[in-house]
Structures are given as structure tokens and as C-alpha cells.
Amino acid sequence: MKYVLLFVETEQFAADLEAMGPTERERAYARVGEWMATHRDKIRGGHKLQGPEAATTVRLDRGEPVVMDGPFVEGKEVVSGYTEIEVADLDEALRMVATWPGCPIVEIRPLES
């Protein structure tokens, strides 16, 4: 079964990451790299996203399309990246995500077949 893992950063997580010194930040990124390497046989793709300030939103529910700078939702949490995985079932995806060393929230979404 294929899922997308949506990695969600909170304001506090972003502040904590920013407050880290270079060595500590490098260790944090290394842990994420190790996690990716451990699960490479299940990972089918993914990327880190640019920040929400780089987003463009198109609203299609008001007659003519309306283009706006910024994310659709203003909030304290933002999707910062995603990874597509292929695993046996949701339980396997949950076991995988339970060991994620990065941002504090991961949304798991099944892909349409």
C-alpha cells in the first residue's frame, strides 16, 4: 500500500531548530538522514518544501480564480515536506513513523489507487 507522510512543523519546533548551534543542528539533520537510510527500501520519493511564505494559493470557489500569495491556511503548523512510502499496511506505516526523529507531527495519507 502506498502512503504519503506529510511532515508538519510547529512554530515551537522551528524556533527550537533555529536556536540550535551548528553542531547540534547538524546532528539533528544527521538523525533524519539515518532514518531515511534505514527506511530507504520503503521510500519511493519525497522532498523538503520551501517555507509557507513561498506558497501561492489559487481559490476556485469564488467564480473567477483568485490567486493569493501565501499558504491556504494561516496557522501555527505548516507542512514542511513529504515522503511517499510503500508498505504492507497502515500498521507498518505507523511503526515507521513512530521512529521519525524530525518535526513533531506526521500525517499519514493513503494514496488513491
JSON list of C-alpha atoms in Angstrom, two decimals:
[
{"chain": "A", "resi": 1, "resn": "MET", "atom": "CA", "xyz": [0.00, 0.00, 0.00]},
{"chain": "A", "resi": 2, "resn": "LYS", "atom": "CA", "xyz": [1.27, 3.49, -0.81]},
{"chain": "A", "resi": 3, "resn": "TYR", "atom": "CA", "xyz": [1.08, 6.38, 1.62]},
{"chain": "A", "resi": 4, "resn": "VAL", "atom": "CA", "xyz": [2.33, 9.93, 1.76]},
{"chain": "A", "resi": 5, "resn": "LEU", "atom": "CA", "xyz": [3.87, 11.08, 5.01]},
{"chain": "A", "resi": 6, "resn": "LEU", "atom": "CA", "xyz": [3.31, 14.81, 5.48]},
{"chain": "A", "resi": 7, "resn": "PHE", "atom": "CA", "xyz": [5.89, 16.27, 7.85]},
{"chain": "A", "resi": 8, "resn": "VAL", "atom": "CA", "xyz": [4.41, 19.14, 9.86]},
{"chain": "A", "resi": 9, "resn": "GLU", "atom": "CA", "xyz": [6.48, 21.70, 11.72]},
{"chain": "A", "resi": 10, "resn": "THR", "atom": "CA", "xyz": [5.12, 23.73, 14.61]},
{"chain": "A", "resi": 11, "resn": "GLU", "atom": "CA", "xyz": [6.23, 27.26, 15.47]},
{"chain": "A", "resi": 12, "resn": "GLN", "atom": "CA", "xyz": [7.95, 25.87, 18.58]},
{"chain": "A", "resi": 13, "resn": "PHE", "atom": "CA", "xyz": [9.83, 23.24, 16.56]},
{"chain": "A", "resi": 14, "resn": "ALA", "atom": "CA", "xyz": [11.02, 25.88, 14.08]},
{"chain": "A", "resi": 15, "resn": "ALA", "atom": "CA", "xyz": [12.14, 28.15, 16.96]},
{"chain": "A", "resi": 16, "resn": "ASP", "atom": "CA", "xyz": [13.97, 25.28, 18.67]},
{"chain": "A", "resi": 17, "resn": "LEU", "atom": "CA", "xyz": [15.73, 24.35, 15.43]},
{"chain": "A", "resi": 18, "resn": "GLU", "atom": "CA", "xyz": [16.72, 27.98, 14.85]},
{"chain": "A", "resi": 19, "resn": "ALA", "atom": "CA", "xyz": [18.09, 28.24, 18.42]},
{"chain": "A", "resi": 20, "resn": "MET", "atom": "CA", "xyz": [20.39, 25.24, 17.96]},
{"chain": "A", "resi": 21, "resn": "GLY", "atom": "CA", "xyz": [24.06, 25.76, 17.41]},
{"chain": "A", "resi": 22, "resn": "PRO", "atom": "CA", "xyz": [25.57, 24.49, 14.15]},
{"chain": "A", "resi": 23, "resn": "THR", "atom": "CA", "xyz": [26.84, 21.22, 15.66]},
{"chain": "A", "resi": 24, "resn": "GLU", "atom": "CA", "xyz": [23.54, 20.40, 17.34]},
{"chain": "A", "resi": 25, "resn": "ARG", "atom": "CA", "xyz": [21.58, 21.26, 14.16]},
{"chain": "A", "resi": 26, "resn": "GLU", "atom": "CA", "xyz": [23.93, 19.07, 12.10]},
{"chain": "A", "resi": 27, "resn": "ARG", "atom": "CA", "xyz": [23.28, 16.16, 14.49]},
{"chain": "A", "resi": 28, "resn": "ALA", "atom": "CA", "xyz": [19.52, 16.69, 14.17]},
{"chain": "A", "resi": 29, "resn": "TYR", "atom": "CA", "xyz": [19.76, 16.61, 10.36]},
{"chain": "A", "resi": 30, "resn": "ALA", "atom": "CA", "xyz": [22.01, 13.53, 10.56]},
{"chain": "A", "resi": 31, "resn": "ARG", "atom": "CA", "xyz": [19.34, 11.69, 12.59]},
{"chain": "A", "resi": 32, "resn": "VAL", "atom": "CA", "xyz": [16.81, 12.44, 9.85]},
{"chain": "A", "resi": 33, "resn": "GLY", "atom": "CA", "xyz": [19.30, 11.20, 7.23]},
{"chain": "A", "resi": 34, "resn": "GLU", "atom": "CA", "xyz": [19.81, 8.00, 9.23]},
{"chain": "A", "resi": 35, "resn": "TRP", "atom": "CA", "xyz": [16.04, 7.47, 9.43]},
{"chain": "A", "resi": 36, "resn": "MET", "atom": "CA", "xyz": [15.75, 7.92, 5.66]},
{"chain": "A", "resi": 37, "resn": "ALA", "atom": "CA", "xyz": [18.61, 5.45, 5.10]},
{"chain": "A", "resi": 38, "resn": "THR", "atom": "CA", "xyz": [17.07, 2.90, 7.48]},
{"chain": "A", "resi": 39, "resn": "HIS", "atom": "CA", "xyz": [13.77, 3.01, 5.56]},
{"chain": "A", "resi": 40, "resn": "ARG", "atom": "CA", "xyz": [15.16, 3.51, 2.03]},
{"chain": "A", "resi": 41, "resn": "ASP", "atom": "CA", "xyz": [13.66, 0.21, 0.85]},
{"chain": "A", "resi": 42, "resn": "LYS", "atom": "CA", "xyz": [10.16, 1.61, 1.54]},
{"chain": "A", "resi": 43, "resn": "ILE", "atom": "CA", "xyz": [10.69, 5.22, 0.40]},
{"chain": "A", "resi": 44, "resn": "ARG", "atom": "CA", "xyz": [9.53, 5.97, -3.16]},
{"chain": "A", "resi": 45, "resn": "GLY", "atom": "CA", "xyz": [10.14, 9.71, -3.25]},
{"chain": "A", "resi": 46, "resn": "GLY", "atom": "CA", "xyz": [9.67, 12.98, -1.42]},
{"chain": "A", "resi": 47, "resn": "HIS", "atom": "CA", "xyz": [11.09, 16.42, -0.86]},
{"chain": "A", "resi": 48, "resn": "LYS", "atom": "CA", "xyz": [11.54, 19.20, 1.62]},
{"chain": "A", "resi": 49, "resn": "LEU", "atom": "CA", "xyz": [9.22, 22.09, 0.78]},
{"chain": "A", "resi": 50, "resn": "GLN", "atom": "CA", "xyz": [10.10, 25.76, 0.78]},
{"chain": "A", "resi": 51, "resn": "GLY", "atom": "CA", "xyz": [8.50, 27.77, 3.57]},
{"chain": "A", "resi": 52, "resn": "PRO", "atom": "CA", "xyz": [4.87, 28.87, 3.53]},
{"chain": "A", "resi": 53, "resn": "GLU", "atom": "CA", "xyz": [5.93, 32.38, 2.53]},
{"chain": "A", "resi": 54, "resn": "ALA", "atom": "CA", "xyz": [6.85, 30.91, -0.88]},
{"chain": "A", "resi": 55, "resn": "ALA", "atom": "CA", "xyz": [3.37, 29.42, -1.40]},
{"chain": "A", "resi": 56, "resn": "THR", "atom": "CA", "xyz": [0.82, 30.61, -3.95]},
{"chain": "A", "resi": 57, "resn": "THR", "atom": "CA", "xyz": [-2.81, 29.69, -3.38]},
{"chain": "A", "resi": 58, "resn": "VAL", "atom": "CA", "xyz": [-5.48, 29.66, -6.07]},
{"chain": "A", "resi": 59, "resn": "ARG", "atom": "CA", "xyz": [-9.08, 29.83, -4.82]},
{"chain": "A", "resi": 60, "resn": "LEU", "atom": "CA", "xyz": [-11.56, 28.34, -7.24]},
{"chain": "A", "resi": 61, "resn": "ASP", "atom": "CA", "xyz": [-14.70, 28.67, -5.13]},
{"chain": "A", "resi": 62, "resn": "ARG", "atom": "CA", "xyz": [-15.48, 32.34, -5.84]},
{"chain": "A", "resi": 63, "resn": "GLY", "atom": "CA", "xyz": [-16.39, 32.39, -9.52]},
{"chain": "A", "resi": 64, "resn": "GLU", "atom": "CA", "xyz": [-13.21, 33.54, -11.21]},
{"chain": "A", "resi": 65, "resn": "PRO", "atom": "CA", "xyz": [-9.95, 32.04, -9.90]},
{"chain": "A", "resi": 66, "resn": "VAL", "atom": "CA", "xyz": [-8.35, 34.23, -7.23]},
{"chain": "A", "resi": 67, "resn": "VAL", "atom": "CA", "xyz": [-4.55, 33.99, -6.88]},
{"chain": "A", "resi": 68, "resn": "MET", "atom": "CA", "xyz": [-3.08, 34.86, -3.48]},
{"chain": "A", "resi": 69, "resn": "ASP", "atom": "CA", "xyz": [0.45, 34.90, -2.16]},
{"chain": "A", "resi": 70, "resn": "GLY", "atom": "CA", "xyz": [0.96, 32.63, 0.81]},
{"chain": "A", "resi": 71, "resn": "PRO", "atom": "CA", "xyz": [-0.49, 29.40, 2.08]},
{"chain": "A", "resi": 72, "resn": "PHE", "atom": "CA", "xyz": [-4.18, 28.49, 2.02]},
{"chain": "A", "resi": 73, "resn": "VAL", "atom": "CA", "xyz": [-4.33, 28.16, 5.80]},
{"chain": "A", "resi": 74, "resn": "GLU", "atom": "CA", "xyz": [-2.82, 30.65, 8.22]},
{"chain": "A", "resi": 75, "resn": "GLY", "atom": "CA", "xyz": [-1.63, 28.67, 11.17]},
{"chain": "A", "resi": 76, "resn": "LYS", "atom": "CA", "xyz": [0.97, 27.71, 13.69]},
{"chain": "A", "resi": 77, "resn": "GLU", "atom": "CA", "xyz": [1.70, 24.44, 11.87]},
{"chain": "A", "resi": 78, "resn": "VAL", "atom": "CA", "xyz": [2.95, 24.07, 8.30]},
{"chain": "A", "resi": 79, "resn": "VAL", "atom": "CA", "xyz": [3.68, 21.10, 6.08]},
{"chain": "A", "resi": 80, "resn": "SER", "atom": "CA", "xyz": [7.43, 21.28, 5.56]},
{"chain": "A", "resi": 81, "resn": "GLY", "atom": "CA", "xyz": [7.98, 18.20, 3.43]},
{"chain": "A", "resi": 82, "resn": "TYR", "atom": "CA", "xyz": [6.63, 14.87, 2.30]},
{"chain": "A", "resi": 83, "resn": "THR", "atom": "CA", "xyz": [7.77, 11.34, 1.58]},
{"chain": "A", "resi": 84, "resn": "GLU", "atom": "CA", "xyz": [5.95, 8.69, -0.40]},
{"chain": "A", "resi": 85, "resn": "ILE", "atom": "CA", "xyz": [6.30, 5.21, 1.05]},
{"chain": "A", "resi": 86, "resn": "GLU", "atom": "CA", "xyz": [5.20, 1.74, 0.04]},
{"chain": "A", "resi": 87, "resn": "VAL", "atom": "CA", "xyz": [4.49, -0.62, 2.92]},
{"chain": "A", "resi": 88, "resn": "ALA", "atom": "CA", "xyz": [2.27, -3.63, 3.62]},
{"chain": "A", "resi": 89, "resn": "ASP", "atom": "CA", "xyz": [-0.38, -1.69, 5.57]},
{"chain": "A", "resi": 90, "resn": "LEU", "atom": "CA", "xyz": [-1.13, 1.22, 7.88]},
{"chain": "A", "resi": 91, "resn": "ASP", "atom": "CA", "xyz": [0.34, -0.63, 10.85]},
{"chain": "A", "resi": 92, "resn": "GLU", "atom": "CA", "xyz": [3.72, -0.78, 9.13]},
{"chain": "A", "resi": 93, "resn": "ALA", "atom": "CA", "xyz": [3.48, 2.93, 8.27]},
{"chain": "A", "resi": 94, "resn": "LEU", "atom": "CA", "xyz": [2.68, 3.70, 11.91]},
{"chain": "A", "resi": 95, "resn": "ARG", "atom": "CA", "xyz": [5.68, 1.68, 13.11]},
{"chain": "A", "resi": 96, "resn": "MET", "atom": "CA", "xyz": [7.88, 3.59, 10.67]},
{"chain": "A", "resi": 97, "resn": "VAL", "atom": "CA", "xyz": [6.56, 7.00, 11.72]},
{"chain": "A", "resi": 98, "resn": "ALA", "atom": "CA", "xyz": [6.91, 6.16, 15.42]},
{"chain": "A", "resi": 99, "resn": "THR", "atom": "CA", "xyz": [10.68, 6.40, 14.98]},
{"chain": "A", "resi": 100, "resn": "TRP", "atom": "CA", "xyz": [10.70, 9.69, 12.99]},
{"chain": "A", "resi": 101, "resn": "PRO", "atom": "CA", "xyz": [13.35, 11.97, 14.57]},
{"chain": "A", "resi": 102, "resn": "GLY", "atom": "CA", "xyz": [12.32, 15.25, 12.90]},
{"chain": "A", "resi": 103, "resn": "CYS", "atom": "CA", "xyz": [9.36, 17.60, 13.23]},
{"chain": "A", "resi": 104, "resn": "PRO", "atom": "CA", "xyz": [6.74, 16.73, 15.85]},
{"chain": "A", "resi": 105, "resn": "ILE", "atom": "CA", "xyz": [3.76, 15.88, 13.62]},
{"chain": "A", "resi": 106, "resn": "VAL", "atom": "CA", "xyz": [3.48, 13.41, 10.75]},
{"chain": "A", "resi": 107, "resn": "GLU", "atom": "CA", "xyz": [0.21, 12.97, 8.88]},
{"chain": "A", "resi": 108, "resn": "ILE", "atom": "CA", "xyz": [-0.14, 9.64, 7.07]},
{"chain": "A", "resi": 109, "resn": "ARG", "atom": "CA", "xyz": [-2.37, 9.67, 3.99]},
{"chain": "A", "resi": 110, "resn": "PRO", "atom": "CA", "xyz": [-3.11, 6.73, 1.70]},
{"chain": "A", "resi": 111, "resn": "LEU", "atom": "CA", "xyz": [-2.71, 7.38, -2.00]},
{"chain": "A", "resi": 112, "resn": "GLU", "atom": "CA", "xyz": [-5.58, 6.71, -4.36]},
{"chain": "A", "resi": 113, "resn": "SER", "atom": "CA", "xyz": [-5.04, 3.54, -6.34]}
]
